[in-house]
Short mmCIF file of C-alpha atoms in Angstrom, two decimals:
data_model
loop_
_atom_site.label_atom_id
_atom_site.label_comp_id
_atom_site.label_asym_id
_atom_site.label_seq_id
_atom_site.Cartn_x
_atom_site.Cartn_y
_atom_site.Cartn_z
CA ASN L 1 -24.52 33.14 -19.88
CA VAL L 2 -26.32 30.00 -20.32
CA SER L 3 -26.69 27.36 -17.11
CA GLU L 4 -25.20 24.48 -18.27
CA SER L 5 -27.28 22.49 -16.30
CA ILE L 6 -29.96 23.12 -19.08
CA PHE L 7 -27.46 23.20 -21.99
CA PRO L 8 -24.74 21.14 -20.52
CA LEU L 9 -21.31 20.99 -22.62
CA PRO L 10 -21.03 17.43 -24.74
CA TYR L 11 -18.91 14.62 -23.70
CA ILE L 12 -15.73 14.31 -25.55
CA ALA L 13 -13.66 10.96 -25.56
CA GLY L 14 -10.44 10.18 -26.41
CA PRO L 15 -6.77 11.16 -25.80
CA SER L 16 -6.01 14.91 -24.29
CA ALA L 17 -4.71 15.83 -27.74
CA ASP L 18 -8.33 15.19 -28.79
CA THR L 19 -10.69 17.29 -26.55
CA SER L 20 -11.35 20.82 -28.06
CA PRO L 21 -14.91 21.51 -28.61
CA PRO L 22 -16.57 21.55 -32.06
CA LEU L 23 -15.80 24.21 -34.55
CA LEU L 24 -12.92 25.58 -32.45
CA LYS L 25 -10.41 27.72 -34.18
CA TYR L 26 -6.72 28.32 -33.59
CA LEU L 27 -4.27 30.79 -34.53
CA TRP L 28 -0.95 29.28 -34.73
CA ASN L 29 1.92 31.82 -33.72
CA THR L 30 4.74 30.55 -35.29
CA GLY L 31 6.86 32.98 -33.57
CA CYS L 32 6.80 30.34 -30.69
CA LEU L 33 9.18 28.09 -32.82
CA THR L 34 12.34 30.79 -32.37
CA ASP L 35 13.16 29.68 -29.01
CA ASP L 36 12.37 25.73 -27.36
CA GLY L 37 12.30 27.34 -24.02
CA GLU L 38 9.15 29.25 -25.10
CA ALA L 39 7.42 26.55 -26.99
CA LYS L 40 7.94 24.35 -24.23
CA LEU L 41 6.30 26.96 -21.92
CA LEU L 42 3.97 27.59 -24.95
CA LEU L 43 2.55 23.73 -25.27
CA ALA L 44 2.45 23.20 -21.58
CA GLU L 45 -0.10 26.07 -21.21
CA THR L 46 -2.05 24.86 -24.20
CA ILE L 47 -2.18 20.92 -22.47
CA ALA L 48 -3.50 22.91 -19.21
CA MET L 49 -5.80 24.88 -21.27
CA GLN L 50 -7.44 21.78 -22.80
CA GLU L 51 -7.43 19.52 -19.75
CA SER L 52 -9.64 21.96 -18.13
CA ILE L 53 -12.22 21.49 -20.28
CA ARG L 54 -11.71 17.68 -20.18
CA LEU L 55 -14.64 17.59 -17.86
CA ARG L 56 -17.76 15.21 -18.60
CA SER L 57 -21.22 17.24 -18.95
CA PRO L 58 -23.38 16.23 -15.75
CA TYR L 59 -26.40 14.47 -16.02
CA ARG L 60 -29.15 15.09 -13.47
CA THR L 61 -30.40 11.62 -12.28
CA PRO L 62 -33.78 11.09 -14.26
CA THR L 63 -36.83 9.97 -11.88
CA ALA L 64 -40.15 8.85 -12.95
CA GLU L 65 -41.46 12.60 -11.88
CA ASN L 66 -38.58 14.40 -13.05
CA PRO L 67 -37.55 13.12 -16.47
CA VAL L 68 -34.32 14.34 -18.17
CA ILE L 69 -35.04 15.42 -21.85
CA THR L 70 -32.26 15.46 -24.12
CA PHE L 71 -32.05 16.61 -27.45
CA LEU L 72 -30.07 14.85 -30.12
CA GLY L 73 -30.51 16.57 -32.70
CA THR L 74 -33.15 19.52 -34.18
CA GLY L 75 -32.55 19.95 -37.17
CA ALA L 76 -34.89 19.18 -40.03
CA ALA L 77 -34.52 17.31 -43.58
CA MET L 78 -30.97 17.08 -43.71
CA PRO L 79 -27.76 16.60 -41.25
CA GLY L 80 -26.22 20.32 -40.74
CA LYS L 81 -22.62 21.28 -39.32
CA TYR L 82 -24.15 22.99 -35.95
CA ARG L 83 -27.82 20.70 -35.85
CA ASN L 84 -28.15 17.25 -36.31
CA VAL L 85 -31.35 15.35 -38.01
CA SER L 86 -34.63 14.46 -35.51
CA SER L 87 -34.12 12.08 -32.49
CA THR L 88 -35.35 12.94 -28.39
CA LEU L 89 -33.93 10.90 -25.72
CA VAL L 90 -36.55 10.78 -22.75
CA ASP L 91 -35.17 9.72 -19.64
CA PHE L 92 -37.44 8.49 -16.57
CA GLY L 93 -34.86 6.77 -14.61
CA ASP L 94 -36.31 2.92 -14.59
CA SER L 95 -37.60 3.97 -18.44
CA ALA L 96 -36.12 5.49 -21.42
CA TYR L 97 -37.93 6.20 -25.18
CA LEU L 98 -36.37 7.56 -27.88
CA LEU L 99 -38.92 10.06 -29.50
CA ASP L 100 -37.52 9.29 -33.23
CA CYS L 101 -34.03 8.14 -34.93
CA GLY L 102 -32.56 10.15 -37.92
CA GLU L 103 -29.22 9.55 -38.99
CA ALA L 104 -26.08 9.12 -36.20
CA THR L 105 -28.36 9.31 -33.49
CA TYR L 106 -26.26 6.57 -31.65
CA GLY L 107 -22.90 9.00 -32.81
CA GLN L 108 -25.11 12.04 -30.80
CA LEU L 109 -25.54 9.16 -27.69
CA MET L 110 -22.23 8.59 -27.69
CA ARG L 111 -20.98 12.26 -27.59
CA ARG L 112 -23.32 13.10 -25.05
CA PHE L 113 -22.86 10.44 -22.41
CA ALA L 114 -19.89 8.86 -21.26
CA PRO L 115 -19.16 4.92 -22.23
CA GLU L 116 -20.43 4.21 -18.48
CA GLU L 117 -23.47 6.31 -18.60
CA LEU L 118 -24.57 4.84 -22.05
CA ALA L 119 -24.39 1.86 -21.29
CA SER L 120 -26.61 2.27 -18.53
CA ILE L 121 -29.44 4.29 -21.12
CA MET L 122 -29.28 1.54 -23.18
CA LYS L 123 -30.09 -0.95 -20.83
CA ARG L 124 -33.40 0.54 -19.72
CA LEU L 125 -34.08 2.06 -23.08
CA ASN L 126 -37.28 0.42 -23.47
CA ALA L 127 -38.94 1.84 -26.84
CA VAL L 128 -38.31 3.79 -30.09
CA LEU L 129 -40.72 5.78 -31.66
CA ILE L 130 -40.76 6.59 -35.02
CA SER L 131 -43.47 9.32 -35.86
CA HIS L 132 -43.08 8.54 -39.90
CA LEU L 133 -40.89 7.11 -42.62
CA HIS L 134 -38.68 10.09 -43.84
CA ALA L 135 -34.95 9.20 -43.77
CA ASP L 136 -34.28 12.27 -41.15
CA HIS L 137 -36.87 10.50 -38.42
CA GLN L 138 -35.59 7.01 -39.01
CA LEU L 139 -32.51 6.46 -40.65
CA GLY L 140 -30.58 6.13 -37.77
CA LEU L 141 -32.57 2.96 -36.47
CA PRO L 142 -30.77 0.31 -38.16
CA ALA L 143 -27.29 0.99 -36.66
CA PHE L 144 -28.96 1.54 -33.42
CA LEU L 145 -30.26 -1.55 -33.73
CA GLN L 146 -26.64 -3.39 -34.36
CA THR L 147 -25.68 -2.06 -31.02
CA GLN L 148 -27.81 -4.04 -28.68
CA GLY L 149 -25.84 -6.79 -27.73
CA GLY L 150 -28.99 -9.15 -27.34
CA LYS L 151 -31.69 -7.16 -26.57
CA ARG L 152 -34.84 -6.91 -28.46
CA LEU L 153 -35.80 -3.45 -28.79
CA VAL L 154 -39.71 -1.99 -29.16
CA ILE L 155 -40.22 -0.14 -32.21
CA ILE L 156 -43.33 1.49 -32.42
CA ALA L 157 -43.74 2.69 -36.29
CA PRO L 158 -45.40 2.74 -39.46
CA LYS L 159 -46.61 -0.59 -40.56
CA ARG L 160 -44.41 -0.57 -43.56
CA TYR L 161 -41.53 -0.05 -41.85
CA GLN L 162 -41.51 -4.16 -40.49
CA LEU L 163 -40.75 -4.27 -44.87
CA PHE L 164 -37.86 -2.34 -44.82
CA LEU L 165 -36.28 -3.78 -41.74
CA GLU L 166 -36.53 -7.32 -43.64
CA GLU L 167 -35.48 -5.94 -46.61
CA LEU L 168 -32.15 -4.77 -44.87
CA GLN L 169 -32.21 -7.79 -43.12
CA GLU L 170 -30.74 -9.03 -45.93
CA CYS L 171 -27.49 -6.31 -46.25
CA VAL L 172 -27.07 -6.21 -42.23
CA GLN L 173 -27.47 -8.85 -39.31
CA LEU L 174 -31.22 -7.40 -37.43
CA GLU L 175 -32.18 -10.54 -36.87
CA GLY L 176 -33.71 -10.86 -32.95
CA THR L 177 -32.59 -7.30 -32.37
CA PHE L 178 -36.15 -5.99 -32.49
CA ASP L 179 -40.24 -6.17 -31.96
CA LEU L 180 -42.36 -4.04 -34.10
CA TYR L 181 -45.51 -2.85 -33.27
CA ASP L 182 -47.27 -0.76 -36.16
CA SER L 183 -49.28 3.00 -35.65
CA GLU L 184 -52.03 2.11 -37.62
CA THR L 185 -53.71 -0.93 -35.35
CA MET L 186 -52.66 1.03 -32.47
CA GLU L 187 -55.01 4.35 -33.61
CA ALA L 188 -57.23 1.88 -34.65
CA ASP L 189 -57.52 -0.93 -32.06
CA GLN L 190 -57.59 0.56 -28.13
CA GLY L 191 -56.84 -3.25 -26.72
CA TYR L 192 -54.01 -3.51 -29.08
CA SER L 193 -52.52 0.55 -27.59
CA HIS L 194 -53.17 -0.98 -24.12
CA THR L 195 -51.01 -4.34 -24.72
CA VAL L 196 -48.07 -1.98 -26.41
CA ALA L 197 -47.77 0.66 -23.50
CA SER L 198 -47.91 -1.94 -20.96
CA ALA L 199 -45.03 -3.97 -22.92
CA ILE L 200 -42.95 -0.60 -22.54
CA GLY L 201 -43.82 0.50 -19.04
CA MET L 202 -46.41 3.29 -19.99
CA GLU L 203 -49.64 3.90 -18.47
CA ARG L 204 -50.88 4.89 -21.93
CA VAL L 205 -49.74 5.26 -25.55
CA SER L 206 -51.79 7.24 -27.50
CA VAL L 207 -51.49 7.34 -31.39
CA ILE L 208 -52.51 10.57 -33.33
CA PRO L 209 -52.44 10.68 -37.31
CA ALA L 210 -50.77 14.02 -38.18
CA ILE L 211 -50.99 16.63 -40.75
CA HIS L 212 -48.08 15.63 -42.78
CA CYS L 213 -47.15 12.78 -45.25
CA PRO L 214 -49.18 9.53 -45.42
CA HIS L 215 -48.62 7.17 -42.36
CA SER L 216 -47.56 10.47 -40.09
CA TYR L 217 -48.17 9.91 -36.46
CA GLY L 218 -47.94 12.28 -33.70
CA PHE L 219 -47.82 10.61 -29.90
CA VAL L 220 -48.85 11.27 -26.11
CA LEU L 221 -47.18 9.27 -24.08
CA THR L 222 -48.74 9.23 -20.09
CA HIS L 223 -46.01 7.39 -17.47
CA PRO L 224 -47.34 5.66 -14.40
CA ALA L 225 -45.85 8.33 -12.38
CA GLY L 226 -48.51 10.43 -14.02
CA ILE L 227 -46.29 12.81 -16.14
CA LYS L 228 -47.86 13.05 -19.96
CA ILE L 229 -45.41 13.81 -23.05
CA SER L 230 -47.10 15.08 -26.27
CA PHE L 231 -44.76 14.55 -29.22
CA SER L 232 -46.01 15.99 -32.89
CA GLY L 233 -43.77 14.33 -35.15
CA ASP L 234 -43.84 16.47 -38.50
CA THR L 235 -47.22 17.83 -38.95
CA ARG L 236 -49.35 20.85 -39.36
CA PRO L 237 -50.94 22.15 -36.37
CA CYS L 238 -53.21 19.34 -35.51
CA PRO L 239 -56.39 19.67 -33.33
CA ALA L 240 -56.49 16.05 -32.68
CA LEU L 241 -52.78 16.33 -30.99
CA ALA L 242 -53.88 19.24 -29.25
CA GLU L 243 -57.12 17.13 -27.59
CA ALA L 244 -55.38 14.62 -26.78
CA GLY L 245 -52.38 15.82 -25.19
CA ARG L 246 -54.26 18.30 -22.80
CA GLU L 247 -52.90 19.59 -19.63
CA SER L 248 -49.46 17.80 -21.33
CA ASP L 249 -46.79 18.39 -18.81
CA ILE L 250 -44.43 18.78 -21.81
CA LEU L 251 -45.25 19.29 -25.52
CA ILE L 252 -42.31 18.71 -27.78
CA HIS L 253 -43.49 20.22 -31.40
CA GLU L 254 -41.94 20.66 -34.83
CA ALA L 255 -41.31 24.51 -35.82
CA SER L 256 -39.71 24.06 -39.08
CA PHE L 257 -40.45 27.77 -40.44
CA CYS L 258 -40.27 30.97 -39.05
CA ASP L 259 -43.57 33.13 -39.50
CA ALA L 260 -42.85 34.41 -42.62
CA LEU L 261 -42.42 31.10 -44.29
CA GLN L 262 -46.18 30.35 -43.17
CA ALA L 263 -47.36 29.63 -47.34
CA GLU L 264 -44.23 27.40 -47.36
CA ALA L 265 -45.13 25.71 -44.20
CA ILE L 266 -48.60 25.16 -45.53
CA GLU L 267 -47.44 23.37 -49.09
CA LYS L 268 -45.02 21.10 -46.81
CA ARG L 269 -47.44 20.68 -44.28
CA HIS L 270 -45.39 21.78 -41.87
CA SER L 271 -45.41 24.39 -38.67
CA THR L 272 -44.33 27.86 -38.11
CA LEU L 273 -42.81 29.21 -34.68
CA SER L 274 -46.25 30.57 -33.46
CA GLU L 275 -48.10 27.58 -34.59
CA ALA L 276 -46.52 25.24 -32.83
CA ILE L 277 -46.14 27.83 -29.63
CA GLY L 278 -50.09 28.12 -30.72
CA ILE L 279 -50.89 24.20 -30.24
CA GLY L 280 -49.02 24.29 -26.87
CA LYS L 281 -51.14 27.21 -25.35
CA SER L 282 -54.54 25.33 -26.73
CA MET L 283 -53.08 22.08 -25.15
CA GLY L 284 -52.37 23.84 -22.16
CA ALA L 285 -49.35 22.30 -21.90
CA HIS L 286 -47.02 23.42 -19.27
CA PHE L 287 -44.23 23.53 -21.07
CA THR L 288 -43.63 23.65 -25.09
CA LEU L 289 -39.80 22.49 -25.89
CA LEU L 290 -39.31 22.91 -30.03
CA ASN L 291 -37.39 21.22 -32.28
CA HIS L 292 -37.37 20.36 -35.95
CA ILE L 293 -36.01 23.03 -37.06
CA SER L 294 -34.85 24.07 -40.56
CA GLN L 295 -31.21 24.25 -41.28
CA ARG L 296 -31.65 27.66 -42.97
CA TYR L 297 -31.51 29.03 -39.61
CA ALA L 298 -28.67 26.76 -38.56
CA LYS L 299 -27.51 28.80 -35.77
CA THR L 300 -30.66 29.95 -34.36
#
């Protein structure tokens, strides 16, 4: 039995006939059609059963001392049938942040939250942090920006992402929807990094070069209330991240491969399960949450 306070069922919108959980299988009993009375009774029972699961998942009230973390996708490289690609919502109640924004991130938000909850989250969403420019970490952002309704959203991303968004504006309307602060300058210039942290309501934002593709970064966020959250992005085990995030309350770390595939993890510059846990231990993190898990482990 899994606690719904930890793993809540997703919010499902739409008419009562469209409220079944994903991947639910039905066995159609044609025998019920032989008698109109039986068919009506069976239909009534089915509707009653569907209404019983038409309950919106409770969302625990986030606070600065007890933020709520919602995984919108834990898969690696490509969307899957059971787990979407990378994006994590960190909600402090007075402010919220997205760590990466892979394809269909906004769709995942719509699926998880009732409309009024989602509207509230969007109002307090202060920034989206993009760890690197692989599609499964950033391709959901353009569609996301189109939902801002006149609000300018802060994006922290590698410098080249500005060029991508400017080119994209020739095809879709993104002008005036974002302000981009580049990770490279934040890494090199502490004054600039402090300015960005203040702009998004953080006491400090540390940008850590990751061991992955060029211009890959991890982040350490320190909230004014004292909560410290580290996010690895995609990386091999990174001593610099462990040092910068020492005594983090929460480490969110990729764990793309099982331990048996360490050679492939090294080749592709990812981490194994044990390596990710090892970084959490060396960091002294209070909790380690694993994500970016290969879709070869679809149901794990």
